[in-house]
Amino acid sequence: MDPILFIVFLPLLAALVAGLGNRALGNVPAKLVTTAGLFAACALSWPIFLGFVGGHSEAQVVPVLQWVHSGALRFDWALRVDTLTAVMLVVVTTVSALVHLYSWGYMDEDPDQPRFFAYLSLFTFAMLMLVTADNLVQMFFGWEGVGLASYLLIGFWFKKPSASAAAIKAFVVNRVGDLGFMLGIFGTFLVFNTVSIPEILVRAPGMAGSTIHFLGMQWDTMTILCILLFIGAMGKSAQLGLHTWLPDAMEGPTPVSALIHAATMVTAGVFMVCRLSPMFATSPTAMAVVTVVGALTLLFAATIGTTQWDIKRVIAYSTCSQLGYMFVAAGVGAPGAAMFHLFTHAFFKALLFLGAGSVIHAMHHEQDMRFYGGLRKHIPLTYWAMMAGTLAITGVGIVDVFGFAGFYSKDSILEAAYASASESGRMGFWLGIFAALLTSFYSWRLVFLTFFGTPRWTGSEHVQHAVHDDHHGHGHARHDDGTAGYHPHESPLSMLIPLGVLSLGAVIAGYLFSHSFVSEGTGHFWKGSVAFGEHLIHEMHAVPDWVKWAPFAVMLTGFAIAWYGYIKNPGFPAKVASQLGGLYTFVYNKWYFDELYDRIFVRPAFWLGDKFWKWGDIGLIDRFGPNGAAWTVAQGSRIAQRFQSGYLYSYALVMLLGLTAAISWVMVHK
């Protein structure tokens, strides 16, 4: 049996066993089954990936079963394995396996562990279905599967109102993007008369310049199809406008955040755009839209990350920003660079989230960084893991010598954006450079606030903050002397092992695999799985030296600002925030997107629903439907009751009247 079948279906089987067995199965067996299934899938995925890296493997399609044969719409359930799939297989299975192991320690006290691990495995299965899809309908099946699983995981603590609200928000916002994705799939089938991805990509160049009638106007066919598909990617990958669900997804357990942000749901949009890159390459307008949206997103999210206090929200907005980089790469015609950053990002972003989870675990679920400080002496292993992730995301490295993972992948995106020589590409480059400075600042700000300085989790200072910021409180016990009733402690081994493995990836993944993703002459690696631009790769490596050194310079600048503000002169950030005034408030409140959407969409929707309920449901349907029918029956029964007197003469009178009426009817119609 082909290994790909085991890779895809082992997580599903594990999810069914743990989910159906639930508490009857027990915590440990459920965790063993799901974790073993993921590690087995991971072990099978790496040889496939390394085979493509070495140039020894060829793309293949493994049939599973016949699915739909209805007129012109014919497609089967088949698993496609090529370079793009191989990259996603190792990303998804590696991060998911480590998240499963990490959850042994993090969720140890939760009473619903079998359900949690079943959801994790189900999430992984849905993502694997998406990345192995051979047709758009199968991709949509996985697409909706990760949406369902994210709803279940974000709202896992369903008794917590904020978690339930966040799950609903993620589900609803993604439905908006999914509408565009569905319309794109419908339009693609209408144009190409097939949903087979290989056939569509082969025929796509021939549709360049054609037009289609849509919304009463003539549009460029490939432009309208690609933009509709990209709207779906904007929802899943939390791009500007459809990003509001991503920060609230932090209400789920921290392992969920790591899985969603690093390897599964948010990368689905990037994968889809790269998979369909030959389609997007036929429309310069669609490519420009992808680039501009990605550039605006990376800047927008990076600005917000500089002001947040919740450790998980800082990393969440970092994810949003890094996804913007990936779309910039895809938009300028460098899907290889986009996938390279997706690959390295999976390691260091999972590391940062799981490291943050270790900090939260040590601090008894306190997430506000203002209540941290000086933790490097208490949780040294977590500290060094977070340092590795920070060095990777900020792009620390020396050109042509060595760098951490993000140094290679993010710099390749900036070089591609500059080398594209397009207006949108140059916009992506300059905004990307500025966002790299902000990334360095908020990443080191997180490190300094958490691990350096005077401890702020003990003594009267914590109590004072808790009084003024009681909305951040988590109900921690405190001693009579005013000190916090806990002491930081290092995480258990089940949480530290994943941190160690991911740290290794954050350090060397970029160095080991850059030659496969973005070096000249790497066309053999992609082998037609993406629209690989050999010319752009050459131009990337020929950019001026200042372009190559600019990310390093802004990284140092961001580090220096963070060091000065949070180590050298801790009062400096507050002074800057007060001087910025309204601008700081605007950014701190996340550009007021939630408030804007609340006024434009949420409140009108509730008002309309209230009116439909009162006027339509109660006033019309209930009044003339069930309530009206009940009233009619009640009135009829009262009238009929009068004839049921029990007296013989009453019944004789009724019989006489009935007989008279019958005879009269016969005489009239004789």
mmCIF file with all atom_site columns, N, CA, C and O in Angstrom, residues 288 291-292 417 420-430:
data_model
loop_
_atom_site.group_PDB
_atom_site.id
_atom_site.type_symbol
_atom_site.label_atom_id
_atom_site.label_alt_id
_atom_site.label_comp_id
_atom_site.label_asym_id
_atom_site.label_entity_id
_atom_site.label_seq_id
_atom_site.pdbx_PDB_ins_code
_atom_site.Cartn_x
_atom_site.Cartn_y
_atom_site.Cartn_z
_atom_site.occupancy
_atom_site.B_iso_or_equiv
_atom_site.pdbx_formal_charge
_atom_site.auth_seq_id
_atom_site.auth_comp_id
_atom_site.auth_asym_id
_atom_site.auth_atom_id
_atom_site.pdbx_PDB_model_num
ATOM 1  N N  . ALA A 1 288 ? -1.086 41.606 -8.953  1.00 0.00 ? 288 ALA A N  1
ATOM 2  C CA . ALA A 1 288 ? -0.901 42.873 -8.244  1.00 0.00 ? 288 ALA A CA 1
ATOM 3  C C  . ALA A 1 288 ? -1.803 42.950 -7.021  1.00 0.00 ? 288 ALA A C  1
ATOM 4  O O  . ALA A 1 288 ? -1.390 43.454 -5.960  1.00 0.00 ? 288 ALA A O  1
ATOM 5  N N  . THR A 1 291 ? -0.282 40.899 -4.276  1.00 0.00 ? 291 THR A N  1
ATOM 6  C CA . THR A 1 291 ? 0.894  41.581 -3.716  1.00 0.00 ? 291 THR A CA 1
ATOM 7  C C  . THR A 1 291 ? 0.499  42.732 -2.805  1.00 0.00 ? 291 THR A C  1
ATOM 8  O O  . THR A 1 291 ? 1.025  42.872 -1.691  1.00 0.00 ? 291 THR A O  1
ATOM 9  N N  . VAL A 1 292 ? -0.416 43.569 -3.260  1.00 0.00 ? 292 VAL A N  1
ATOM 10 C CA . VAL A 1 292 ? -0.813 44.750 -2.489  1.00 0.00 ? 292 VAL A CA 1
ATOM 11 C C  . VAL A 1 292 ? -1.500 44.340 -1.196  1.00 0.00 ? 292 VAL A C  1
ATOM 12 O O  . VAL A 1 292 ? -1.209 44.887 -0.119  1.00 0.00 ? 292 VAL A O  1
ATOM 13 N N  . ALA A 1 417 ? 10.718 40.650 -4.267  1.00 0.00 ? 417 ALA A N  1
ATOM 14 C CA . ALA A 1 417 ? 9.851  41.815 -4.449  1.00 0.00 ? 417 ALA A CA 1
ATOM 15 C C  . ALA A 1 417 ? 10.614 42.954 -5.125  1.00 0.00 ? 417 ALA A C  1
ATOM 16 O O  . ALA A 1 417 ? 10.087 43.622 -6.031  1.00 0.00 ? 417 ALA A O  1
ATOM 17 N N  . SER A 1 420 ? 11.384 42.086 -8.849  1.00 0.00 ? 420 SER A N  1
ATOM 18 C CA . SER A 1 420 ? 10.251 42.011 -9.779  1.00 0.00 ? 420 SER A CA 1
ATOM 19 C C  . SER A 1 420 ? 10.102 43.276 -10.609 1.00 0.00 ? 420 SER A C  1
ATOM 20 O O  . SER A 1 420 ? 9.523  43.244 -11.700 1.00 0.00 ? 420 SER A O  1
ATOM 21 N N  . ALA A 1 421 ? 10.605 44.406 -10.098 1.00 0.00 ? 421 ALA A N  1
ATOM 22 C CA . ALA A 1 421 ? 10.603 45.685 -10.823 1.00 0.00 ? 421 ALA A CA 1
ATOM 23 C C  . ALA A 1 421 ? 9.203  46.196 -11.130 1.00 0.00 ? 421 ALA A C  1
ATOM 24 O O  . ALA A 1 421 ? 9.034  47.098 -11.948 1.00 0.00 ? 421 ALA A O  1
ATOM 25 N N  . SER A 1 422 ? 8.182  45.644 -10.494 1.00 0.00 ? 422 SER A N  1
ATOM 26 C CA . SER A 1 422 ? 6.822  46.131 -10.673 1.00 0.00 ? 422 SER A CA 1
ATOM 27 C C  . SER A 1 422 ? 6.498  47.119 -9.558  1.00 0.00 ? 422 SER A C  1
ATOM 28 O O  . SER A 1 422 ? 7.137  47.129 -8.504  1.00 0.00 ? 422 SER A O  1
ATOM 29 N N  . GLU A 1 423 ? 5.497  47.954 -9.792  1.00 0.00 ? 423 GLU A N  1
ATOM 30 C CA . GLU A 1 423 ? 5.117  48.932 -8.778  1.00 0.00 ? 423 GLU A CA 1
ATOM 31 C C  . GLU A 1 423 ? 4.634  48.246 -7.506  1.00 0.00 ? 423 GLU A C  1
ATOM 32 O O  . GLU A 1 423 ? 4.995  48.630 -6.398  1.00 0.00 ? 423 GLU A O  1
ATOM 33 N N  . SER A 1 424 ? 3.808  47.207 -7.674  1.00 0.00 ? 424 SER A N  1
ATOM 34 C CA . SER A 1 424 ? 3.313  46.493 -6.498  1.00 0.00 ? 424 SER A CA 1
ATOM 35 C C  . SER A 1 424 ? 4.451  45.770 -5.794  1.00 0.00 ? 424 SER A C  1
ATOM 36 O O  . SER A 1 424 ? 4.478  45.673 -4.556  1.00 0.00 ? 424 SER A O  1
ATOM 37 N N  . GLY A 1 425 ? 5.428  45.250 -6.573  1.00 0.00 ? 425 GLY A N  1
ATOM 38 C CA . GLY A 1 425 ? 6.574  44.575 -5.980  1.00 0.00 ? 425 GLY A CA 1
ATOM 39 C C  . GLY A 1 425 ? 7.435  45.523 -5.169  1.00 0.00 ? 425 GLY A C  1
ATOM 40 O O  . GLY A 1 425 ? 7.884  45.192 -4.060  1.00 0.00 ? 425 GLY A O  1
ATOM 41 N N  . ARG A 1 426 ? 7.682  46.722 -5.705  1.00 0.00 ? 426 ARG A N  1
ATOM 42 C CA . ARG A 1 426 ? 8.467  47.701 -4.957  1.00 0.00 ? 426 ARG A CA 1
ATOM 43 C C  . ARG A 1 426 ? 7.715  48.148 -3.698  1.00 0.00 ? 426 ARG A C  1
ATOM 44 O O  . ARG A 1 426 ? 8.323  48.380 -2.645  1.00 0.00 ? 426 ARG A O  1
ATOM 45 N N  . MET A 1 427 ? 6.408  48.263 -3.797  1.00 0.00 ? 427 MET A N  1
ATOM 46 C CA . MET A 1 427 ? 5.609  48.575 -2.615  1.00 0.00 ? 427 MET A CA 1
ATOM 47 C C  . MET A 1 427 ? 5.776  47.475 -1.571  1.00 0.00 ? 427 MET A C  1
ATOM 48 O O  . MET A 1 427 ? 5.968  47.745 -0.373  1.00 0.00 ? 427 MET A O  1
ATOM 49 N N  . GLY A 1 428 ? 5.701  46.225 -2.010  1.00 0.00 ? 428 GLY A N  1
ATOM 50 C CA . GLY A 1 428 ? 5.891  45.099 -1.105  1.00 0.00 ? 428 GLY A CA 1
ATOM 51 C C  . GLY A 1 428 ? 7.265  45.112 -0.472  1.00 0.00 ? 428 GLY A C  1
ATOM 52 O O  . GLY A 1 428 ? 7.417  44.788 0.713   1.00 0.00 ? 428 GLY A O  1
ATOM 53 N N  . PHE A 1 429 ? 8.290  45.513 -1.243  1.00 0.00 ? 429 PHE A N  1
ATOM 54 C CA . PHE A 1 429 ? 9.658  45.547 -0.712  1.00 0.00 ? 429 PHE A CA 1
ATOM 55 C C  . PHE A 1 429 ? 9.787  46.579 0.400   1.00 0.00 ? 429 PHE A C  1
ATOM 56 O O  . PHE A 1 429 ? 10.274 46.271 1.499   1.00 0.00 ? 429 PHE A O  1
ATOM 57 N N  . TRP A 1 430 ? 9.365  47.807 0.134   1.00 0.00 ? 430 TRP A N  1
ATOM 58 C CA . TRP A 1 430 ? 9.563  48.870 1.125   1.00 0.00 ? 430 TRP A CA 1
ATOM 59 C C  . TRP A 1 430 ? 8.702  48.660 2.363   1.00 0.00 ? 430 TRP A C  1
ATOM 60 O O  . TRP A 1 430 ? 9.164  48.876 3.497   1.00 0.00 ? 430 TRP A O  1
#
